[in-house]
């Protein structure tokens, strides 16, 4: 049975989850003991999962879906009935491609609340996602899943999860959220991604201050932790390189670009069907080519060649 939680402990929990983007509502008029008991009844000791001792384990660095999400420990069994880190990690890996589709800004938060729920000392059970969070992610991602022949899993049935009036993890758009930032809403651009109307100006302005500049074709992109791994297709054309020859050789052998902290922001250059050339500026950081600016070229090839000549003739 859950221990009675003091007001200070609950407030601390809210702050901890707020820092990781996972925040639950705790209204003053809610009896937390009753809510907590409901959480246990519905998600831990149900006939579906059986009775299992709850434990906390570190989120492994190899758990690509949830590593780096903002907390270090997960609670087992999780809300899908997995009672080992290995099982949770194996099952979670299948959902990384859906996150990379960016069908909803809260997809990763929702999935991690199920596969790797945050472990809070004040609670002896995992805090479930709010029903509204589940519904928002389902409505955003089900069309994408259906296009590939996948249904919404019964284990993700939103009716299983509590309403916002109870202890649960809300989505970024929920009114009961303790703190909502523009980044949490998922409507801001990633730092490296300029609006289409400002892209050429940004590329030209930052060309000389970047360590490298490429013209490339998009291959694939996948999330690894909070960063987006961008793999070009074919051979990229180097427009600028400021660094050692060894660094350049190593970077080109890797042929991977990184867009940092890309989980809750959008990048117009990588959305939809990426057809046509991209212009990329960036710097080497810890042996990785990290994107500083990225723009999808929307005009014809002749105009692109003219723009590239203008870039490369700048006195840097």
CSV table of C-alpha atoms in Angstrom, one decimal:
chain,number,residue,atom,x,y,z
A,1,UNK,CA,0.0,0.0,0.0
A,2,UNK,CA,1.3,3.5,-0.7
A,3,UNK,CA,2.6,5.5,2.2
A,4,UNK,CA,0.9,8.8,3.0
A,5,UNK,CA,2.7,11.6,1.2
A,6,UNK,CA,3.5,15.0,2.8
A,7,UNK,CA,2.7,18.2,0.9
A,8,UNK,CA,6.4,19.0,0.6
A,9,UNK,CA,7.2,15.6,-0.9
A,10,UNK,CA,4.5,15.9,-3.5
A,11,UNK,CA,5.6,19.4,-4.4
A,12,UNK,CA,9.2,18.1,-4.9
A,13,UNK,CA,7.9,15.4,-7.1
A,14,UNK,CA,6.1,17.9,-9.3
A,15,UNK,CA,9.4,19.9,-9.6
A,16,UNK,CA,11.4,16.8,-10.5
A,17,UNK,CA,8.9,15.8,-13.2
A,18,UNK,CA,8.6,19.3,-14.4
A,19,UNK,CA,12.3,19.5,-15.1
A,20,UNK,CA,12.0,16.4,-17.3
A,21,UNK,CA,8.9,17.5,-19.1
A,22,UNK,CA,6.8,15.0,-17.3
A,23,UNK,CA,4.5,16.8,-15.0
A,24,UNK,CA,1.3,15.7,-13.2
A,25,UNK,CA,-1.6,17.6,-11.7
A,26,UNK,CA,-2.1,17.5,-7.9
A,27,UNK,CA,-5.0,19.8,-7.0
A,28,UNK,CA,-5.5,20.7,-3.4
A,29,UNK,CA,-8.9,19.1,-3.2
A,30,UNK,CA,-7.6,15.7,-4.3
A,31,UNK,CA,-7.0,13.1,-1.6
A,32,UNK,CA,-3.7,11.7,-2.7
A,33,UNK,CA,-4.0,8.5,-0.7
A,34,UNK,CA,-7.2,7.6,-2.5
A,35,UNK,CA,-5.6,8.5,-5.9
A,36,UNK,CA,-2.5,6.5,-5.1
A,37,UNK,CA,-4.5,3.5,-4.1
A,38,UNK,CA,-6.4,3.8,-7.4
A,39,UNK,CA,-3.1,3.8,-9.3
A,40,UNK,CA,-2.1,0.6,-7.5
A,41,UNK,CA,-5.4,-1.0,-8.1
A,42,UNK,CA,-5.6,-0.1,-11.7
A,43,UNK,CA,-2.0,-0.6,-12.9
A,44,UNK,CA,0.0,-2.8,-10.5
A,45,UNK,CA,-2.2,-5.4,-8.8
A,46,UNK,CA,-4.7,-5.8,-11.7
A,47,UNK,CA,-5.6,-9.3,-12.8
A,48,UNK,CA,-4.1,-8.4,-16.2
A,49,UNK,CA,-0.6,-8.1,-14.7
A,50,UNK,CA,-0.8,-10.1,-11.5
A,51,UNK,CA,0.8,-9.0,-8.2
A,52,UNK,CA,4.5,-8.1,-8.6
A,53,UNK,CA,6.9,-6.4,-6.2
A,54,UNK,CA,7.6,-2.9,-7.5
A,55,UNK,CA,11.3,-1.9,-7.9
A,56,UNK,CA,13.4,0.9,-9.4
A,57,UNK,CA,16.2,0.4,-11.9
A,58,UNK,CA,18.5,2.8,-13.7
A,59,UNK,CA,17.4,3.7,-17.2
A,60,UNK,CA,20.1,2.0,-19.3
A,61,UNK,CA,22.1,4.0,-21.8
A,62,UNK,CA,21.2,1.5,-24.5
A,63,UNK,CA,17.4,2.2,-24.1
A,64,UNK,CA,17.2,4.5,-27.1
A,65,UNK,CA,13.6,5.4,-26.6
A,66,UNK,CA,13.9,6.8,-23.1
A,67,UNK,CA,17.5,7.3,-22.2
A,68,UNK,CA,18.2,11.0,-21.6
A,69,UNK,CA,14.5,11.9,-21.2
A,70,UNK,CA,15.1,13.7,-17.9
A,71,UNK,CA,15.2,11.1,-15.1
A,72,UNK,CA,17.6,8.4,-14.2
A,73,UNK,CA,15.5,5.6,-12.8
A,74,UNK,CA,12.5,3.7,-14.1
A,75,UNK,CA,9.9,1.7,-12.1
A,76,UNK,CA,9.2,-2.0,-12.7
A,77,UNK,CA,6.9,-3.6,-13.4
A,78,UNK,CA,6.1,-0.9,-15.9
A,79,UNK,CA,2.6,-0.1,-17.1
A,80,UNK,CA,2.7,-2.7,-19.8
A,81,UNK,CA,3.5,-5.5,-17.4
A,82,UNK,CA,7.2,-5.9,-18.2
A,83,UNK,CA,9.1,-6.9,-15.0
A,84,UNK,CA,12.7,-6.7,-16.3
A,85,UNK,CA,14.8,-3.9,-17.8
A,86,UNK,CA,15.8,-6.2,-20.7
A,87,UNK,CA,12.2,-7.0,-21.6
A,88,UNK,CA,11.1,-3.3,-21.4
A,89,UNK,CA,14.1,-2.2,-23.5
A,90,UNK,CA,13.5,-4.9,-26.2
A,91,UNK,CA,9.8,-4.0,-26.5
A,92,UNK,CA,10.4,-0.2,-26.4
A,93,UNK,CA,12.9,-0.4,-29.3
A,94,UNK,CA,10.1,-1.2,-31.7
A,95,UNK,CA,8.6,2.2,-31.1
A,96,UNK,CA,11.6,4.4,-31.9
A,97,UNK,CA,10.6,4.7,-35.6
A,98,UNK,CA,7.2,6.1,-34.6
A,99,UNK,CA,8.9,8.8,-32.5
A,100,UNK,CA,11.1,9.7,-35.5
A,101,UNK,CA,8.0,10.3,-37.6
A,102,UNK,CA,7.1,13.2,-35.3
A,103,UNK,CA,3.4,12.6,-35.5
A,104,UNK,CA,2.9,14.2,-32.2
A,105,UNK,CA,5.2,16.3,-29.9
A,106,UNK,CA,4.3,14.1,-26.9
A,107,UNK,CA,4.8,10.7,-28.5
A,108,UNK,CA,8.1,10.0,-26.7
A,109,UNK,CA,6.7,11.2,-23.3
A,110,UNK,CA,3.6,9.0,-23.7
A,111,UNK,CA,5.6,5.9,-24.7
A,112,UNK,CA,8.2,6.3,-21.9
A,113,UNK,CA,5.5,6.8,-19.3
A,114,UNK,CA,4.5,3.2,-20.2
A,115,UNK,CA,7.8,1.4,-21.0
A,116,UNK,CA,10.0,3.3,-18.5
A,117,UNK,CA,7.8,5.2,-16.0
A,118,UNK,CA,9.8,7.6,-13.7
A,119,UNK,CA,10.6,6.2,-10.3
A,120,UNK,CA,9.6,8.6,-7.5
A,121,UNK,CA,10.6,7.9,-3.9
A,122,UNK,CA,7.3,9.2,-2.6
A,123,UNK,CA,5.3,6.6,-4.6
A,124,UNK,CA,5.4,2.9,-4.6
A,125,UNK,CA,3.8,2.6,-8.0
A,126,UNK,CA,4.2,4.1,-11.5
A,127,UNK,CA,2.3,7.3,-12.4
A,128,UNK,CA,0.3,6.6,-15.5
A,129,UNK,CA,-0.2,8.9,-18.4
A,130,UNK,CA,-3.4,11.0,-18.4
A,131,UNK,CA,-6.2,9.8,-20.7
A,132,UNK,CA,-6.0,13.1,-22.6
A,133,UNK,CA,-2.2,12.5,-23.3
A,134,UNK,CA,-3.0,9.1,-24.7
A,135,UNK,CA,-5.8,10.3,-26.8
A,136,UNK,CA,-3.7,13.2,-28.3
A,137,UNK,CA,-0.8,10.9,-29.2
A,138,UNK,CA,-3.2,8.3,-30.6
A,139,UNK,CA,-5.1,10.8,-32.8
A,140,UNK,CA,-1.8,12.2,-34.1
A,141,UNK,CA,0.0,8.9,-34.7
A,142,UNK,CA,-2.7,6.4,-35.7
A,143,UNK,CA,-2.9,7.7,-39.3
A,144,UNK,CA,0.8,7.2,-39.6
A,145,UNK,CA,0.6,3.7,-38.1
A,146,UNK,CA,-2.4,2.8,-40.3
A,147,UNK,CA,-0.5,3.8,-43.4
A,148,UNK,CA,2.0,1.1,-42.6
A,149,UNK,CA,-0.6,-1.5,-41.6
A,150,UNK,CA,-0.3,-1.2,-37.8
A,151,UNK,CA,-3.4,-0.7,-35.5
A,152,UNK,CA,-3.3,1.2,-32.2
A,153,UNK,CA,-2.4,-1.5,-29.6
A,154,UNK,CA,-5.0,-2.7,-27.1
A,155,UNK,CA,-2.4,-2.2,-24.4
A,156,UNK,CA,-2.5,1.5,-25.2
A,157,UNK,CA,-6.2,1.7,-24.9
A,158,UNK,CA,-6.8,5.2,-23.6
A,159,UNK,CA,-9.8,4.2,-21.5
A,160,UNK,CA,-7.3,2.4,-19.2
A,161,UNK,CA,-5.8,5.6,-18.1
A,162,UNK,CA,-7.1,8.2,-15.5
A,163,UNK,CA,-8.7,11.5,-16.2
A,164,UNK,CA,-6.7,14.7,-15.5
A,165,UNK,CA,-8.5,15.1,-12.1
A,166,UNK,CA,-6.4,12.1,-10.9
A,167,UNK,CA,-2.7,11.7,-10.4
A,168,UNK,CA,-1.3,11.3,-14.0
A,169,UNK,CA,1.1,12.6,-16.5
A,170,UNK,CA,-0.5,15.2,-18.8
A,171,UNK,CA,0.3,16.3,-22.3
A,172,UNK,CA,1.9,19.6,-23.1
A,173,UNK,CA,-1.5,21.1,-24.1
A,174,UNK,CA,-3.3,20.1,-20.9
A,175,UNK,CA,-4.6,23.1,-18.9
A,176,UNK,CA,-3.7,21.5,-15.6
A,177,UNK,CA,0.0,21.4,-16.3
A,178,UNK,CA,2.2,23.1,-13.7
A,179,UNK,CA,4.5,24.7,-16.3
A,180,UNK,CA,4.1,24.9,-20.1
A,181,UNK,CA,6.8,26.3,-22.3
A,182,UNK,CA,6.8,27.0,-26.0
A,183,UNK,CA,9.3,24.1,-26.4
A,184,UNK,CA,7.0,21.7,-24.5
A,185,UNK,CA,4.2,22.5,-26.9
A,186,UNK,CA,6.3,21.3,-29.8
A,187,UNK,CA,5.5,24.3,-32.0
A,188,UNK,CA,8.9,25.9,-31.9
A,189,UNK,CA,11.6,25.3,-34.4
A,190,UNK,CA,14.7,23.5,-33.5
A,191,UNK,CA,17.6,25.9,-33.0
A,192,UNK,CA,19.4,24.7,-36.2
A,193,UNK,CA,16.3,24.9,-38.4
A,194,UNK,CA,15.4,28.3,-39.8
A,195,UNK,CA,11.9,29.2,-41.2
A,196,UNK,CA,11.8,28.7,-45.0
A,197,UNK,CA,11.4,32.5,-45.4
A,198,UNK,CA,14.7,33.1,-43.5
A,199,UNK,CA,16.7,30.1,-44.5
A,200,UNK,CA,18.9,31.6,-47.3
A,201,UNK,CA,19.7,34.7,-45.2
A,202,UNK,CA,20.6,32.5,-42.2
A,203,UNK,CA,22.8,30.2,-44.2
A,204,UNK,CA,24.7,33.2,-45.8
A,205,UNK,CA,25.0,35.0,-42.5
A,206,UNK,CA,26.4,32.0,-40.6
A,207,UNK,CA,28.5,30.4,-43.4
A,208,UNK,CA,31.8,31.9,-42.3
A,209,UNK,CA,31.3,31.2,-38.6
A,210,UNK,CA,30.6,27.5,-39.1
A,211,UNK,CA,33.3,24.8,-39.2
A,212,UNK,CA,31.8,22.9,-42.0
A,213,UNK,CA,29.2,23.4,-44.8
A,214,UNK,CA,27.7,20.7,-46.9
A,215,UNK,CA,25.3,20.3,-49.8
A,216,UNK,CA,23.5,16.9,-49.3
A,217,UNK,CA,20.6,14.7,-50.0
A,218,UNK,CA,18.5,13.4,-47.1
A,219,UNK,CA,18.8,9.7,-46.4
A,220,UNK,CA,17.2,8.8,-43.1
A,221,UNK,CA,16.8,10.3,-39.6
A,222,UNK,CA,16.2,8.5,-36.2
A,223,UNK,CA,16.1,9.7,-32.6
A,224,UNK,CA,18.9,8.5,-30.3
A,225,UNK,CA,18.1,9.8,-26.8
A,226,UNK,CA,17.2,13.4,-27.2
A,227,UNK,CA,19.3,14.0,-30.4
A,228,UNK,CA,18.3,13.3,-34.0
A,229,UNK,CA,20.7,11.3,-36.1
A,230,UNK,CA,20.7,12.4,-39.7
A,231,UNK,CA,22.2,10.2,-42.3
A,232,UNK,CA,22.8,11.7,-45.8
A,233,UNK,CA,22.1,9.8,-48.9
A,234,UNK,CA,25.1,9.3,-51.2
A,235,UNK,CA,28.1,11.5,-51.1
A,236,UNK,CA,27.8,15.0,-49.7
A,237,UNK,CA,29.5,18.0,-51.4
A,238,UNK,CA,31.8,19.9,-49.0
A,239,UNK,CA,31.3,23.6,-49.4
A,240,UNK,CA,33.5,24.7,-46.4
A,241,UNK,CA,35.7,22.9,-43.9
A,242,UNK,CA,37.8,24.5,-41.1
A,243,UNK,CA,39.6,21.8,-39.3
A,244,UNK,CA,42.3,19.3,-39.6
A,245,UNK,CA,42.5,16.9,-42.5
A,246,UNK,CA,42.2,14.0,-40.0
A,247,UNK,CA,39.0,15.4,-38.6
A,248,UNK,CA,37.5,15.8,-42.1
A,249,UNK,CA,38.4,12.3,-43.0
A,250,UNK,CA,36.9,10.9,-39.8
A,251,UNK,CA,33.8,12.9,-40.2
A,252,UNK,CA,33.2,11.9,-43.8
A,253,UNK,CA,33.8,8.3,-43.0
A,254,UNK,CA,31.0,8.5,-40.3
A,255,UNK,CA,28.7,10.3,-42.8
A,256,UNK,CA,26.4,11.2,-39.9
A,257,UNK,CA,25.0,14.6,-38.8
A,258,UNK,CA,23.4,15.3,-35.4
A,259,UNK,CA,20.6,17.7,-34.6
A,260,UNK,CA,20.7,18.2,-30.8
A,261,UNK,CA,17.7,18.2,-28.4
A,262,UNK,CA,15.2,17.5,-31.2
A,263,UNK,CA,12.5,15.7,-29.3
A,264,UNK,CA,10.2,18.6,-28.7
A,265,UNK,CA,10.8,20.9,-31.6
A,266,UNK,CA,10.2,20.8,-35.3
A,267,UNK,CA,12.5,21.2,-38.3
A,268,UNK,CA,10.8,22.1,-41.6
A,269,UNK,CA,13.8,20.9,-43.6
A,270,UNK,CA,13.2,17.3,-42.4
A,271,UNK,CA,9.4,17.2,-42.3
A,272,UNK,CA,7.2,15.5,-44.9
A,273,UNK,CA,8.8,13.9,-48.0
A,274,UNK,CA,12.3,15.2,-48.1
A,275,UNK,CA,13.0,15.6,-51.8
A,276,UNK,CA,15.8,17.8,-53.1
A,277,UNK,CA,19.0,19.2,-51.7
A,278,UNK,CA,19.7,20.4,-48.2
A,279,UNK,CA,22.3,22.9,-47.1
A,280,UNK,CA,23.9,22.2,-43.7
A,281,UNK,CA,26.2,24.2,-41.5
A,282,UNK,CA,27.7,22.9,-38.3
A,283,UNK,CA,30.6,22.4,-36.0
A,284,UNK,CA,32.6,19.4,-34.7
A,285,UNK,CA,31.7,18.6,-31.1
A,286,UNK,CA,33.2,15.6,-29.2
A,287,UNK,CA,33.9,13.9,-32.5
A,288,UNK,CA,30.4,14.4,-33.9
A,289,UNK,CA,29.3,16.7,-36.7
A,290,UNK,CA,26.6,18.8,-35.0
A,291,UNK,CA,24.2,20.9,-37.1
A,292,UNK,CA,24.2,24.6,-36.6
A,293,UNK,CA,21.9,25.5,-39.5
A,294,UNK,CA,19.9,23.3,-41.8
A,295,UNK,CA,17.7,24.4,-44.8
A,296,UNK,CA,15.8,22.6,-47.5
A,297,UNK,CA,16.4,24.2,-50.9
A,298,UNK,CA,13.0,24.9,-52.5
A,299,UNK,CA,14.0,26.6,-55.8
A,300,UNK,CA,15.6,25.1,-59.0
A,301,UNK,CA,19.1,23.7,-59.4
A,302,UNK,CA,20.3,26.7,-61.4
A,303,UNK,CA,19.4,29.1,-58.5
A,304,UNK,CA,21.1,26.7,-56.0
A,305,UNK,CA,24.3,26.7,-57.9
A,306,UNK,CA,24.2,30.5,-58.1
A,307,UNK,CA,23.6,30.7,-54.3
A,308,UNK,CA,26.5,28.3,-53.5
A,309,UNK,CA,28.9,30.3,-55.7
A,310,UNK,CA,27.9,33.4,-53.7
A,311,UNK,CA,28.5,31.5,-50.4
A,312,UNK,CA,31.9,30.1,-51.3
A,313,UNK,CA,33.2,33.4,-52.6
A,314,UNK,CA,32.5,35.2,-49.3
A,315,UNK,CA,35.7,36.4,-47.7
A,316,UNK,CA,35.8,34.4,-44.5
